[in-house]
mmCIF file of C-alpha atoms in Angstrom:
data_model
loop_
_atom_site.group_PDB
_atom_site.id
_atom_site.type_symbol
_atom_site.label_atom_id
_atom_site.label_comp_id
_atom_site.label_asym_id
_atom_site.label_seq_id
_atom_site.Cartn_x
_atom_site.Cartn_y
_atom_site.Cartn_z
ATOM 1 C CA MET A 1 56.427 -16.359 12.849
ATOM 2 C CA LEU A 2 58.144 -15.621 10.493
ATOM 3 C CA ILE A 3 62.046 -15.618 10.805
ATOM 4 C CA TYR A 4 65.352 -14.072 9.008
ATOM 5 C CA ASP A 5 68.343 -15.888 8.842
ATOM 6 C CA GLY A 6 69.965 -12.331 8.387
ATOM 7 C CA ILE A 7 72.236 -13.625 5.211
ATOM 8 C CA THR A 8 70.305 -14.396 2.527
ATOM 9 C CA PRO A 9 66.473 -13.214 2.014
ATOM 10 C CA ASN A 10 64.681 -16.727 3.246
ATOM 11 C CA PHE A 11 62.140 -16.032 5.512
ATOM 12 C CA THR A 12 60.919 -18.943 7.337
ATOM 13 C CA SER A 13 57.487 -20.095 8.701
ATOM 14 C CA LEU A 14 57.627 -22.161 12.340
ATOM 15 C CA PRO A 15 54.484 -22.822 14.913
ATOM 16 C CA PRO A 16 53.134 -20.716 17.787
ATOM 17 C CA ALA A 17 55.064 -20.347 20.209
ATOM 18 C CA ASN A 18 51.586 -20.865 22.243
ATOM 19 C CA GLN A 19 50.015 -24.648 21.155
ATOM 20 C CA GLU A 20 46.693 -23.852 23.510
ATOM 21 C CA GLU A 21 43.621 -24.014 20.032
ATOM 22 C CA PRO A 22 43.152 -20.905 19.590
ATOM 23 C CA ASP A 23 39.877 -18.627 19.548
ATOM 24 C CA VAL A 24 39.831 -18.085 16.177
ATOM 25 C CA ARG A 25 42.300 -19.313 13.057
ATOM 26 C CA ILE A 26 43.285 -17.310 10.456
ATOM 27 C CA ALA A 27 44.256 -18.508 7.252
ATOM 28 C CA ILE A 28 46.090 -15.476 5.102
ATOM 29 C CA TYR A 29 46.925 -16.292 1.391
ATOM 30 C CA ALA A 30 50.568 -15.950 -0.045
ATOM 31 C CA PHE A 31 51.578 -16.502 -3.295
ATOM 32 C CA THR A 32 54.627 -15.405 -5.844
ATOM 33 C CA GLY A 33 54.758 -11.793 -6.431
ATOM 34 C CA ILE A 34 52.799 -10.127 -2.559
ATOM 35 C CA THR A 35 54.580 -7.582 -1.485
ATOM 36 C CA MET A 36 55.691 -8.072 2.603
ATOM 37 C CA PHE A 37 53.989 -5.355 3.158
ATOM 38 C CA HIS A 38 49.901 -6.400 1.630
ATOM 39 C CA LEU A 39 51.579 -10.262 3.811
ATOM 40 C CA SER A 40 52.700 -8.378 6.876
ATOM 41 C CA VAL A 41 49.428 -6.500 7.962
ATOM 42 C CA PRO A 42 46.890 -9.345 8.544
ATOM 43 C CA GLN A 43 49.172 -10.892 11.107
ATOM 44 C CA MET A 44 50.341 -7.865 11.833
ATOM 45 C CA VAL A 45 46.960 -6.624 12.956
ATOM 46 C CA PHE A 46 45.232 -10.123 13.940
ATOM 47 C CA ASN A 47 49.047 -11.257 16.380
ATOM 48 C CA GLU A 48 48.569 -8.165 17.860
ATOM 49 C CA VAL A 49 45.523 -9.268 19.714
ATOM 50 C CA ALA A 50 47.063 -11.851 21.110
ATOM 51 C CA ARG A 51 50.462 -10.374 22.036
ATOM 52 C CA GLN A 52 48.059 -7.783 23.927
ATOM 53 C CA GLY A 53 46.465 -10.654 25.268
ATOM 54 C CA LEU A 54 43.160 -9.551 24.370
ATOM 55 C CA ALA A 55 42.432 -12.945 22.767
ATOM 56 C CA ALA A 56 43.172 -16.306 21.739
ATOM 57 C CA TRP A 57 43.527 -15.721 18.216
ATOM 58 C CA GLU A 58 46.549 -17.246 15.677
ATOM 59 C CA THR A 59 47.212 -16.611 11.991
ATOM 60 C CA VAL A 60 48.327 -18.966 9.742
ATOM 61 C CA LEU A 61 50.146 -18.521 5.809
ATOM 62 C CA PHE A 62 48.717 -21.230 3.551
ATOM 63 C CA SER A 63 49.927 -21.111 0.004
ATOM 64 C CA ASP A 64 48.210 -22.929 -3.260
ATOM 65 C CA ASP A 65 50.594 -26.044 -3.093
ATOM 66 C CA ASP A 66 52.121 -25.333 0.215
ATOM 67 C CA ALA A 67 55.541 -24.615 -1.527
ATOM 68 C CA PRO A 68 57.446 -20.914 -0.778
ATOM 69 C CA VAL A 69 57.127 -18.330 -2.482
ATOM 70 C CA THR A 70 58.620 -15.203 -3.529
ATOM 71 C CA THR A 71 57.475 -11.343 -2.424
ATOM 72 C CA ALA A 72 58.144 -8.509 -5.002
ATOM 73 C CA GLU A 73 60.990 -7.530 -2.749
ATOM 74 C CA GLY A 74 62.217 -10.849 -3.221
ATOM 75 C CA TYR A 75 62.416 -12.895 -0.334
ATOM 76 C CA GLN A 76 61.737 -15.793 -0.486
ATOM 77 C CA ILE A 77 59.364 -17.013 2.668
ATOM 78 C CA THR A 78 59.075 -21.301 2.949
ATOM 79 C CA GLY A 79 57.552 -23.219 5.079
ATOM 80 C CA LEU A 80 54.061 -22.860 4.522
ATOM 81 C CA SER A 81 50.628 -23.931 5.412
ATOM 82 C CA GLY A 82 49.222 -26.115 2.246
ATOM 83 C CA PRO A 83 44.787 -24.752 1.241
ATOM 84 C CA ASP A 84 44.227 -27.773 3.620
ATOM 85 C CA ALA A 85 44.943 -24.847 6.565
ATOM 86 C CA ALA A 86 41.726 -22.783 5.993
ATOM 87 C CA SER A 87 39.521 -25.655 6.170
ATOM 88 C CA GLY A 88 39.507 -25.477 10.178
ATOM 89 C CA ALA A 89 40.029 -20.791 9.134
ATOM 90 C CA GLU A 90 37.310 -18.611 10.783
ATOM 91 C CA VAL A 91 38.294 -15.686 8.840
ATOM 92 C CA VAL A 92 40.527 -16.211 5.244
ATOM 93 C CA VAL A 93 42.024 -13.209 3.780
ATOM 94 C CA VAL A 94 43.209 -13.067 0.624
ATOM 95 C CA PRO A 95 45.189 -9.232 1.863
ATOM 96 C CA SER A 96 46.554 -9.182 -2.144
ATOM 97 C CA TRP A 97 46.950 -9.982 -5.233
ATOM 98 C CA TYR A 98 48.553 -9.343 -8.379
ATOM 99 C CA ASP A 99 49.174 -6.257 -10.347
ATOM 100 C CA ASP A 100 47.910 -7.625 -14.129
ATOM 101 C CA GLY A 101 44.476 -8.484 -11.623
ATOM 102 C CA ARG A 102 44.642 -11.664 -13.866
ATOM 103 C CA PRO A 103 41.392 -14.736 -12.939
ATOM 104 C CA ALA A 104 42.058 -16.276 -9.974
ATOM 105 C CA GLY A 105 42.293 -19.862 -10.038
ATOM 106 C CA GLN A 106 39.564 -22.590 -10.060
ATOM 107 C CA PRO A 107 41.910 -24.225 -6.922
ATOM 108 C CA LEU A 108 41.487 -21.067 -5.588
ATOM 109 C CA ARG A 109 38.332 -19.816 -6.091
ATOM 110 C CA GLN A 110 36.350 -23.612 -4.882
ATOM 111 C CA LEU A 111 38.722 -22.454 -1.417
ATOM 112 C CA LEU A 112 37.384 -19.581 -1.046
ATOM 113 C CA VAL A 113 33.386 -21.287 -1.393
ATOM 114 C CA ASP A 114 33.578 -24.065 0.666
ATOM 115 C CA SER A 115 35.416 -21.764 2.935
ATOM 116 C CA HIS A 116 32.538 -19.465 3.025
ATOM 117 C CA HIS A 117 29.494 -22.146 3.059
ATOM 118 C CA ARG A 118 31.148 -23.334 5.660
ATOM 119 C CA GLY A 119 30.315 -19.863 7.625
ATOM 120 C CA ALA A 120 34.174 -18.698 7.136
ATOM 121 C CA SER A 121 34.220 -14.156 7.364
ATOM 122 C CA ILE A 122 36.137 -14.118 3.480
ATOM 123 C CA ALA A 123 38.549 -10.916 3.367
ATOM 124 C CA GLY A 124 39.817 -9.305 0.351
ATOM 125 C CA LEU A 125 42.126 -6.798 0.848
ATOM 126 C CA CYS A 126 43.476 -3.635 -1.464
ATOM 127 C CA LEU A 127 43.396 -6.352 -4.722
ATOM 128 C CA GLY A 128 42.325 -9.257 -2.590
ATOM 129 C CA THR A 129 38.654 -8.898 -3.905
ATOM 130 C CA PHE A 130 38.733 -10.074 -7.530
ATOM 131 C CA PRO A 131 39.385 -13.211 -6.457
ATOM 132 C CA ILE A 132 36.746 -12.774 -3.406
ATOM 133 C CA ALA A 133 34.220 -11.288 -7.384
ATOM 134 C CA ASP A 134 35.761 -14.632 -8.998
ATOM 135 C CA ALA A 135 34.714 -16.998 -6.636
ATOM 136 C CA GLY A 136 31.693 -15.336 -7.142
ATOM 137 C CA LEU A 137 31.122 -14.064 -3.394
ATOM 138 C CA LEU A 138 30.666 -10.895 -4.155
ATOM 139 C CA ALA A 139 27.566 -11.299 -6.933
ATOM 140 C CA GLY A 140 25.222 -8.270 -7.030
ATOM 141 C CA ARG A 141 26.452 -6.651 -3.947
ATOM 142 C CA ARG A 142 29.079 -3.187 -3.467
ATOM 143 C CA ALA A 143 32.528 -3.960 -3.223
ATOM 144 C CA VAL A 144 35.902 -1.818 -2.960
ATOM 145 C CA THR A 145 39.565 -2.924 -4.279
ATOM 146 C CA HIS A 146 42.107 -0.421 -5.276
ATOM 147 C CA TRP A 147 41.385 2.287 -7.280
ATOM 148 C CA GLN A 148 43.581 1.440 -10.074
ATOM 149 C CA GLY A 149 41.132 -1.635 -9.577
ATOM 150 C CA PHE A 150 37.782 -0.090 -10.476
ATOM 151 C CA ASP A 151 37.566 -0.653 -14.530
ATOM 152 C CA GLN A 152 38.816 -4.203 -14.879
ATOM 153 C CA LEU A 153 36.870 -5.600 -11.924
ATOM 154 C CA THR A 154 34.159 -3.796 -13.301
ATOM 155 C CA ALA A 155 34.868 -5.051 -16.828
ATOM 156 C CA ARG A 156 34.758 -8.442 -15.444
ATOM 157 C CA HIS A 157 32.129 -8.111 -13.125
ATOM 158 C CA PRO A 158 29.616 -6.457 -14.722
ATOM 159 C CA ASP A 159 27.129 -6.604 -11.292
ATOM 160 C CA LEU A 160 28.834 -5.720 -9.180
ATOM 161 C CA GLU A 161 28.748 -2.331 -8.028
ATOM 162 C CA ILE A 162 32.313 -0.472 -6.531
ATOM 163 C CA ASP A 163 32.092 2.364 -4.312
ATOM 164 C CA ASP A 164 35.569 4.526 -3.785
ATOM 165 C CA SER A 165 33.711 6.545 -1.295
ATOM 166 C CA VAL A 166 35.004 3.962 2.338
ATOM 167 C CA LEU A 167 37.855 2.254 3.207
ATOM 168 C CA TYR A 168 35.870 -1.119 3.532
ATOM 169 C CA ILE A 169 32.466 -2.259 3.262
ATOM 170 C CA ASP A 170 31.657 -4.622 5.887
ATOM 171 C CA TYR A 171 28.278 -7.907 4.922
ATOM 172 C CA GLY A 172 29.337 -9.586 8.015
ATOM 173 C CA ASP A 173 30.632 -13.300 6.109
ATOM 174 C CA VAL A 174 32.773 -10.379 3.346
ATOM 175 C CA ILE A 175 34.313 -7.372 3.600
ATOM 176 C CA THR A 176 36.386 -6.156 1.105
ATOM 177 C CA SER A 177 38.908 -2.693 1.494
ATOM 178 C CA ALA A 178 40.140 -0.478 -0.257
ATOM 179 C CA GLY A 179 43.904 0.556 -1.180
ATOM 180 C CA THR A 180 46.711 -0.478 -0.039
ATOM 181 C CA ALA A 181 47.282 1.346 3.626
ATOM 182 C CA SER A 182 43.015 0.254 3.927
ATOM 183 C CA ALA A 183 43.566 -3.476 5.052
ATOM 184 C CA LEU A 184 44.807 -2.044 7.688
ATOM 185 C CA ASP A 185 41.265 -0.035 8.721
ATOM 186 C CA ALA A 186 39.752 -2.615 7.481
ATOM 187 C CA CYS A 187 41.330 -5.367 9.809
ATOM 188 C CA LEU A 188 41.133 -2.610 12.974
ATOM 189 C CA HIS A 189 37.159 -3.330 12.334
ATOM 190 C CA MET A 190 37.306 -7.051 12.144
ATOM 191 C CA VAL A 191 38.464 -6.895 14.969
ATOM 192 C CA ARG A 192 36.375 -4.108 16.857
ATOM 193 C CA THR A 193 33.619 -5.758 15.646
ATOM 194 C CA ARG A 194 34.737 -9.481 17.504
ATOM 195 C CA LEU A 195 36.492 -7.902 20.517
ATOM 196 C CA GLY A 196 34.577 -4.319 21.114
ATOM 197 C CA ALA A 197 36.079 -0.902 20.138
ATOM 198 C CA ASP A 198 38.131 -0.881 23.867
ATOM 199 C CA ALA A 199 39.868 -3.480 21.648
ATOM 200 C CA ALA A 200 40.590 -2.015 18.797
ATOM 201 C CA ASN A 201 41.785 0.500 20.081
ATOM 202 C CA GLN A 202 44.264 -0.866 22.093
ATOM 203 C CA VAL A 203 45.454 -2.861 19.259
ATOM 204 C CA ALA A 204 45.767 0.123 16.941
ATOM 205 C CA ARG A 205 47.532 1.707 19.700
ATOM 206 C CA SER A 206 50.010 -0.871 20.247
ATOM 207 C CA LEU A 207 50.954 -0.668 16.403
ATOM 208 C CA VAL A 208 50.908 3.420 15.948
ATOM 209 C CA ILE A 209 47.819 3.394 13.841
ATOM 210 C CA ALA A 210 44.664 5.534 14.023
ATOM 211 C CA PRO A 211 41.766 3.739 15.495
ATOM 212 C CA HIS A 212 39.454 4.661 12.726
ATOM 213 C CA ARG A 213 39.764 6.774 10.029
ATOM 214 C CA ASP A 214 37.203 8.624 7.759
ATOM 215 C CA GLY A 215 36.770 8.823 3.593
ATOM 216 C CA GLY A 216 37.215 6.899 0.774
ATOM 217 C CA GLN A 217 39.983 7.245 -2.289
ATOM 218 C CA ALA A 218 38.136 9.550 -4.638
ATOM 219 C CA GLN A 219 40.168 12.285 -3.375
ATOM 220 C CA TYR A 220 43.584 9.946 -4.296
ATOM 221 C CA ILE A 221 41.347 9.158 -8.034
ATOM 222 C CA GLN A 222 41.397 12.870 -8.893
ATOM 223 C CA ARG A 223 44.492 15.039 -7.232
ATOM 224 C CA PRO A 224 46.461 13.911 -4.893
ATOM 225 C CA LEU A 225 46.483 15.106 -1.006
ATOM 226 C CA PRO A 226 46.820 19.183 -0.843
ATOM 227 C CA GLU A 227 49.955 20.123 1.420
ATOM 228 C CA HIS A 228 50.461 21.137 4.209
ATOM 229 C CA ALA A 229 52.380 23.223 6.359
ATOM 230 C CA ASP A 230 52.963 21.923 10.173
ATOM 231 C CA ASP A 231 50.521 24.016 10.962
ATOM 232 C CA ASP A 232 47.801 22.192 9.892
ATOM 233 C CA PRO A 233 44.142 23.949 10.314
ATOM 234 C CA ILE A 234 42.387 20.473 9.829
ATOM 235 C CA SER A 235 44.505 19.352 11.924
ATOM 236 C CA ARG A 236 43.467 22.158 14.873
ATOM 237 C CA VAL A 237 39.787 21.702 14.505
ATOM 238 C CA LEU A 238 39.838 17.757 14.760
ATOM 239 C CA ASP A 239 42.345 17.632 17.821
ATOM 240 C CA TRP A 240 39.676 20.971 19.431
ATOM 241 C CA ALA A 241 36.647 18.713 18.545
ATOM 242 C CA VAL A 242 37.952 16.105 20.156
ATOM 243 C CA ASP A 243 38.031 17.637 23.580
ATOM 244 C CA HIS A 244 33.887 19.011 22.774
ATOM 245 C CA LEU A 245 32.514 16.646 21.452
ATOM 246 C CA ASP A 246 29.774 17.871 24.345
ATOM 247 C CA GLU A 247 29.127 20.729 22.797
ATOM 248 C CA SER A 248 27.655 22.048 19.899
ATOM 249 C CA LEU A 249 29.708 21.494 17.030
ATOM 250 C CA PRO A 250 27.647 22.942 13.748
ATOM 251 C CA VAL A 251 30.039 23.439 10.892
ATOM 252 C CA GLU A 252 29.845 27.183 11.313
ATOM 253 C CA ARG A 253 32.117 26.732 14.497
ATOM 254 C CA LEU A 254 35.126 24.197 12.856
ATOM 255 C CA ALA A 255 34.836 27.123 10.688
ATOM 256 C CA GLU A 256 35.496 29.902 12.776
ATOM 257 C CA VAL A 257 37.829 27.626 14.991
ATOM 258 C CA ALA A 258 39.865 27.484 11.400
ATOM 259 C CA HIS A 259 40.038 30.794 10.747
ATOM 260 C CA MET A 260 37.733 30.152 6.837
ATOM 261 C CA SER A 261 35.267 30.753 5.580
ATOM 262 C CA VAL A 262 32.182 27.723 5.714
ATOM 263 C CA ARG A 263 33.077 27.393 1.768
ATOM 264 C CA THR A 264 36.456 27.425 2.142
ATOM 265 C CA PHE A 265 36.542 24.845 5.432
ATOM 266 C CA ILE A 266 34.101 22.677 3.945
ATOM 267 C CA ARG A 267 35.909 22.113 0.734
ATOM 268 C CA THR A 268 39.463 21.345 3.106
ATOM 269 C CA PHE A 269 37.827 19.278 5.794
ATOM 270 C CA ARG A 270 36.731 17.042 3.151
ATOM 271 C CA ALA A 271 40.069 16.974 0.939
ATOM 272 C CA SER A 272 42.041 16.970 3.584
ATOM 273 C CA THR A 273 39.822 14.047 5.596
ATOM 274 C CA GLY A 274 37.792 11.856 3.003
ATOM 275 C CA ALA A 275 34.764 13.953 5.096
ATOM 276 C CA THR A 276 32.051 15.911 5.464
ATOM 277 C CA PRO A 277 32.869 18.340 8.588
ATOM 278 C CA ALA A 278 29.481 16.493 10.093
ATOM 279 C CA SER A 279 29.750 12.987 9.035
ATOM 280 C CA TRP A 280 33.212 13.389 10.409
ATOM 281 C CA VAL A 281 31.628 14.482 13.886
ATOM 282 C CA ARG A 282 28.937 11.739 14.450
ATOM 283 C CA MET A 283 30.798 8.901 14.242
ATOM 284 C CA ARG A 284 34.024 10.589 16.676
ATOM 285 C CA ARG A 285 30.499 11.053 18.612
ATOM 286 C CA LEU A 286 29.540 7.155 17.983
ATOM 287 C CA ASP A 287 33.009 6.147 18.965
ATOM 288 C CA GLU A 288 32.977 7.978 22.365
ATOM 289 C CA ALA A 289 29.855 6.081 23.119
ATOM 290 C CA ARG A 290 31.158 2.980 22.832
ATOM 291 C CA ARG A 291 34.576 3.693 24.809
ATOM 292 C CA ALA A 292 31.892 4.897 27.265
ATOM 293 C CA LEU A 293 30.007 2.030 26.798
ATOM 294 C CA GLU A 294 32.266 -0.570 27.603
ATOM 295 C CA THR A 295 34.367 0.791 30.157
ATOM 296 C CA THR A 296 32.247 3.074 32.526
ATOM 297 C CA SER A 297 29.381 2.811 34.343
ATOM 298 C CA VAL A 298 27.768 6.359 33.371
ATOM 299 C CA SER A 299 24.052 5.512 32.235
ATOM 300 C CA ILE A 300 23.062 6.297 28.415
ATOM 301 C CA ASP A 301 21.427 9.356 29.185
ATOM 302 C CA GLN A 302 24.172 10.851 30.350
ATOM 303 C CA ILE A 303 26.317 9.416 27.836
ATOM 304 C CA ALA A 304 23.758 10.784 25.175
ATOM 305 C CA VAL A 305 24.923 14.252 27.117
ATOM 306 C CA ASN A 306 28.946 13.556 27.572
ATOM 307 C CA CYS A 307 28.537 12.711 23.448
ATOM 308 C CA GLY A 308 26.282 15.863 22.691
ATOM 309 C CA PHE A 309 23.693 13.830 20.825
ATOM 310 C CA GLY A 310 21.107 15.976 23.636
ATOM 311 C CA SER A 311 19.390 13.301 23.615
ATOM 312 C CA VAL A 312 19.709 9.195 24.508
ATOM 313 C CA VAL A 313 16.684 9.220 21.219
ATOM 314 C CA THR A 314 19.183 10.479 18.525
ATOM 315 C CA LEU A 315 22.328 8.271 20.205
ATOM 316 C CA ARG A 316 20.565 5.335 19.677
ATOM 317 C CA GLN A 317 18.861 6.231 16.559
ATOM 318 C CA ASN A 318 22.627 7.553 15.307
ATOM 319 C CA PHE A 319 23.577 3.979 16.844
ATOM 320 C CA ALA A 320 21.253 2.026 15.903
ATOM 321 C CA ALA A 321 22.088 3.637 11.542
ATOM 322 C CA ALA A 322 25.995 2.492 12.515
ATOM 323 C CA PHE A 323 26.329 -0.651 14.073
ATOM 324 C CA LYS A 324 23.402 -2.189 13.276
ATOM 325 C CA THR A 325 22.716 -2.745 17.558
ATOM 326 C CA THR A 326 20.810 -0.564 20.281
ATOM 327 C CA PRO A 327 23.316 1.097 23.204
ATOM 328 C CA SER A 328 22.058 -1.030 25.890
ATOM 329 C CA GLU A 329 22.918 -4.641 23.892
ATOM 330 C CA TYR A 330 26.256 -2.941 22.968
ATOM 331 C CA ARG A 331 26.399 -2.766 26.337
ATOM 332 C CA ARG A 332 25.505 -6.192 27.944
ATOM 333 C CA ARG A 333 27.631 -8.266 24.822
ATOM 334 C CA PHE A 334 31.286 -5.861 26.606
ATOM 335 C CA GLU A 335 31.424 -3.815 29.561
ATOM 336 C CA ALA A 336 33.256 -4.894 31.792
ATOM 337 C CA ARG A 337 34.485 -8.175 30.808
ATOM 338 C CA PRO A 338 37.622 -10.522 29.450
ATOM 339 C CA VAL A 339 37.848 -10.460 25.724
ATOM 340 C CA SER A 340 38.411 -13.719 24.271
ATOM 341 C CA THR A 341 35.484 -14.926 22.186
ATOM 342 C CA GLY A 342 36.234 -16.141 18.587
ATOM 343 C CA GLN A 343 32.948 -16.528 17.978
ATOM 344 C CA THR A 344 31.300 -13.163 14.999
ATOM 345 C CA PRO A 345 29.108 -11.450 17.117
ATOM 346 C CA SER A 346 25.156 -11.178 16.382
ATOM 347 C CA GLY A 347 24.862 -8.077 18.428
ATOM 348 C CA PRO A 348 26.729 -5.052 18.601
ATOM 349 C CA THR A 349 28.828 -5.063 15.478
ATOM 350 C CA SER A 350 27.272 -8.085 13.253
ATOM 351 C CA ILE A 351 26.427 -7.452 10.402
ATOM 352 C CA ASP A 352 22.800 -6.997 7.981
ATOM 353 C CA SER A 353 24.106 -9.988 5.413
ATOM 354 C CA THR A 354 21.336 -8.019 2.882
ATOM 355 C CA PRO A 355 23.183 -6.521 0.044
ATOM 356 C CA ASP A 356 21.846 -3.201 0.248
ATOM 357 C CA ARG A 357 22.923 -3.079 4.375
ATOM 358 C CA PRO A 358 26.233 -3.624 4.274
ATOM 359 C CA ALA A 359 28.628 -1.655 7.583
ATOM 360 C CA VAL A 360 31.003 0.771 5.229
ATOM 361 C CA ILE A 361 33.581 3.149 6.649
#
């Protein structure tokens, strides 16, 4: 917990009120020059898990030598833990990195390697991908970072494949995210992977953020998002589609709802969401299927119909492709139980660790 004294820009890290052993301990790396936003995102998302009573998760901030750090905004954060705080963490997060993309020092690289070798999940959010790559944990893999760091990262690590079409890429052992606010998406994904879609949705509702976003950064690299009028036809279609998932939703029907030609609708939809209409609808159907599997006793055959897949075979195929598990196995893990485990799941949303089959969103 961080407390601001109200007079000087000085924050002090205090121990959590609950002294019970946490299910999951998340160690977050702080360095001089980090922005408050980047540092706060994993704390907000992961601490909300405990605040909502979903599981006993705990975050701890650490620096290179437990010395105070000064944020980009001029706040000083004191009372940080040293590198040893990461030695007992199930998750180690580098929430950002220096704007100049400087190489990570040997102590941090070794800490990340050691944490990875003992089984901790490693997260590089935004420019935090840089030190993860410097530690050799992304060799030969796909990765994502803030689009402004693409060229520098690929020049330093030519074996990396940078993907600008996704918000995050999760190999199970290592996750990287795109720029700035995409850290929220990656952290929510980590909650979803360990605790299920319903828990992630509860955290998202409490923080008033989207439980899932599609698309990547390509739209930002080439041009800013177009401004929309208050009565945005794409937003209207998104709301309408969510209420009609049990129906056939070809692009022609969506374009008709938006009062656009099919060609104009597809172009505008992708500019607004970063996804194609078909992929967006498919993910919304899968989101609803996961919710139904977790929170209802409706048969899988009926869920397939209710979510618009038509047949249980189609549901299973799409579910396995997206989550590397079956609807039945997902339900067995997540239905009707308190979400309190701190272990990375081996079933529902566990990620194939082979380099060519990460979870990409």
